[in-house]
């Protein structure tokens, strides 16, 4: 069985998070992808739950190795979605939604 990949892409502040939150409340079978970022955690954020927090060097190594499905620089920080995480869930039949900046969707 194969899951479906949904992508919500828009600039920062456009309401992506609100839209994804509403979808997750309505659709039990949908999982949100956890992105990698080089920005520091905000209060209350947890590694592996909200983001995978990584240093710039580690992020650049992942880019060079082709490990990201998409990646972008937003306000001086890098964000990216790891291919392995997405493909593993899709192969398991899990529907996944990406909440990404418009730059990553290009």
CSV table of C-alpha atoms in Angstrom, one decimal:
chain,number,residue,atom,x,y,z
A,1,UNK,CA,0.0,0.0,0.0
A,2,UNK,CA,1.2,3.5,-0.8
A,3,UNK,CA,0.4,6.7,1.1
A,4,UNK,CA,-0.3,10.1,-0.5
A,5,UNK,CA,2.0,13.1,-0.2
A,6,UNK,CA,0.2,16.5,0.3
A,7,UNK,CA,2.2,19.7,0.1
A,8,UNK,CA,1.1,23.1,1.7
A,9,UNK,CA,3.6,25.7,0.4
A,10,UNK,CA,3.4,29.4,1.1
A,11,UNK,CA,5.5,32.3,2.4
A,12,UNK,CA,6.1,32.7,6.1
A,13,UNK,CA,3.0,34.2,7.8
A,14,UNK,CA,0.5,33.0,5.1
A,15,UNK,CA,-1.4,30.6,7.5
A,16,UNK,CA,0.3,27.3,6.6
A,17,UNK,CA,0.4,26.1,10.2
A,18,UNK,CA,-3.3,27.0,10.8
A,19,UNK,CA,-4.4,25.2,7.7
A,20,UNK,CA,-2.3,22.1,8.6
A,21,UNK,CA,-3.6,22.1,12.2
A,22,UNK,CA,-7.2,22.2,11.0
A,23,UNK,CA,-6.5,19.3,8.5
A,24,UNK,CA,-4.9,17.2,11.2
A,25,UNK,CA,-7.9,17.7,13.5
A,26,UNK,CA,-10.2,16.4,10.8
A,27,UNK,CA,-8.1,13.6,9.3
A,28,UNK,CA,-6.8,11.0,11.7
A,29,UNK,CA,-4.8,9.1,9.1
A,30,UNK,CA,-2.7,12.1,8.1
A,31,UNK,CA,0.8,12.7,9.5
A,32,UNK,CA,2.7,16.0,9.4
A,33,UNK,CA,6.3,15.8,8.3
A,34,UNK,CA,9.0,16.9,10.8
A,35,UNK,CA,11.5,19.1,9.0
A,36,UNK,CA,15.1,19.7,9.7
A,37,UNK,CA,16.2,23.3,10.7
A,38,UNK,CA,19.3,25.1,11.7
A,39,UNK,CA,17.4,27.7,13.8
A,40,UNK,CA,17.5,27.4,17.5
A,41,UNK,CA,14.5,25.8,19.3
A,42,UNK,CA,11.9,28.2,20.5
A,43,UNK,CA,10.5,27.7,24.1
A,44,UNK,CA,8.5,24.5,24.3
A,45,UNK,CA,9.8,23.0,21.0
A,46,UNK,CA,11.2,19.5,21.2
A,47,UNK,CA,13.7,17.9,18.9
A,48,UNK,CA,12.1,15.3,16.7
A,49,UNK,CA,8.6,16.5,17.5
A,50,UNK,CA,8.5,20.1,16.2
A,51,UNK,CA,11.7,20.0,14.1
A,52,UNK,CA,14.9,18.0,13.9
A,53,UNK,CA,17.3,20.7,15.1
A,54,UNK,CA,20.7,20.5,13.4
A,55,UNK,CA,23.8,22.7,13.0
A,56,UNK,CA,24.6,24.4,9.7
A,57,UNK,CA,27.5,22.1,8.9
A,58,UNK,CA,25.3,19.0,9.4
A,59,UNK,CA,22.6,20.5,7.3
A,60,UNK,CA,25.0,21.3,4.5
A,61,UNK,CA,26.4,17.7,4.6
A,62,UNK,CA,22.8,16.5,4.2
A,63,UNK,CA,22.3,18.8,1.2
A,64,UNK,CA,25.6,17.7,-0.4
A,65,UNK,CA,24.6,14.0,0.1
A,66,UNK,CA,21.2,14.6,-1.6
A,67,UNK,CA,19.3,13.6,1.5
A,68,UNK,CA,16.6,16.3,1.2
A,69,UNK,CA,13.4,16.2,-0.8
A,70,UNK,CA,13.3,20.0,-0.6
A,71,UNK,CA,15.2,22.6,1.3
A,72,UNK,CA,15.3,26.4,1.6
A,73,UNK,CA,16.8,29.3,3.4
A,74,UNK,CA,14.2,31.4,5.3
A,75,UNK,CA,15.2,34.5,7.3
A,76,UNK,CA,18.9,33.3,7.5
A,77,UNK,CA,18.0,29.7,8.7
A,78,UNK,CA,17.8,26.6,6.7
A,79,UNK,CA,14.9,24.2,6.6
A,80,UNK,CA,14.6,20.9,4.8
A,81,UNK,CA,12.6,17.7,4.5
A,82,UNK,CA,14.5,14.4,4.5
A,83,UNK,CA,13.7,12.0,1.7
A,84,UNK,CA,14.1,8.9,3.9
A,85,UNK,CA,11.5,10.0,6.5
A,86,UNK,CA,8.9,10.8,3.9
A,87,UNK,CA,9.5,7.7,1.7
A,88,UNK,CA,9.4,5.4,4.7
A,89,UNK,CA,6.0,6.6,5.7
A,90,UNK,CA,4.6,6.6,2.2
A,91,UNK,CA,5.7,3.0,1.7
A,92,UNK,CA,3.9,2.1,4.9
A,93,UNK,CA,0.7,3.5,3.5
A,94,UNK,CA,0.7,6.6,5.7
A,95,UNK,CA,-0.5,9.9,4.2
A,96,UNK,CA,1.9,12.7,4.8
A,97,UNK,CA,1.6,16.4,4.6
A,98,UNK,CA,4.5,18.8,4.2
A,99,UNK,CA,4.2,22.3,5.5
A,100,UNK,CA,7.0,24.2,3.7
A,101,UNK,CA,8.0,27.6,2.6
A,102,UNK,CA,7.2,28.4,-1.1
A,103,UNK,CA,11.0,28.3,-1.9
A,104,UNK,CA,11.2,24.7,-1.0
A,105,UNK,CA,8.3,23.8,-3.4
A,106,UNK,CA,10.2,25.1,-6.5
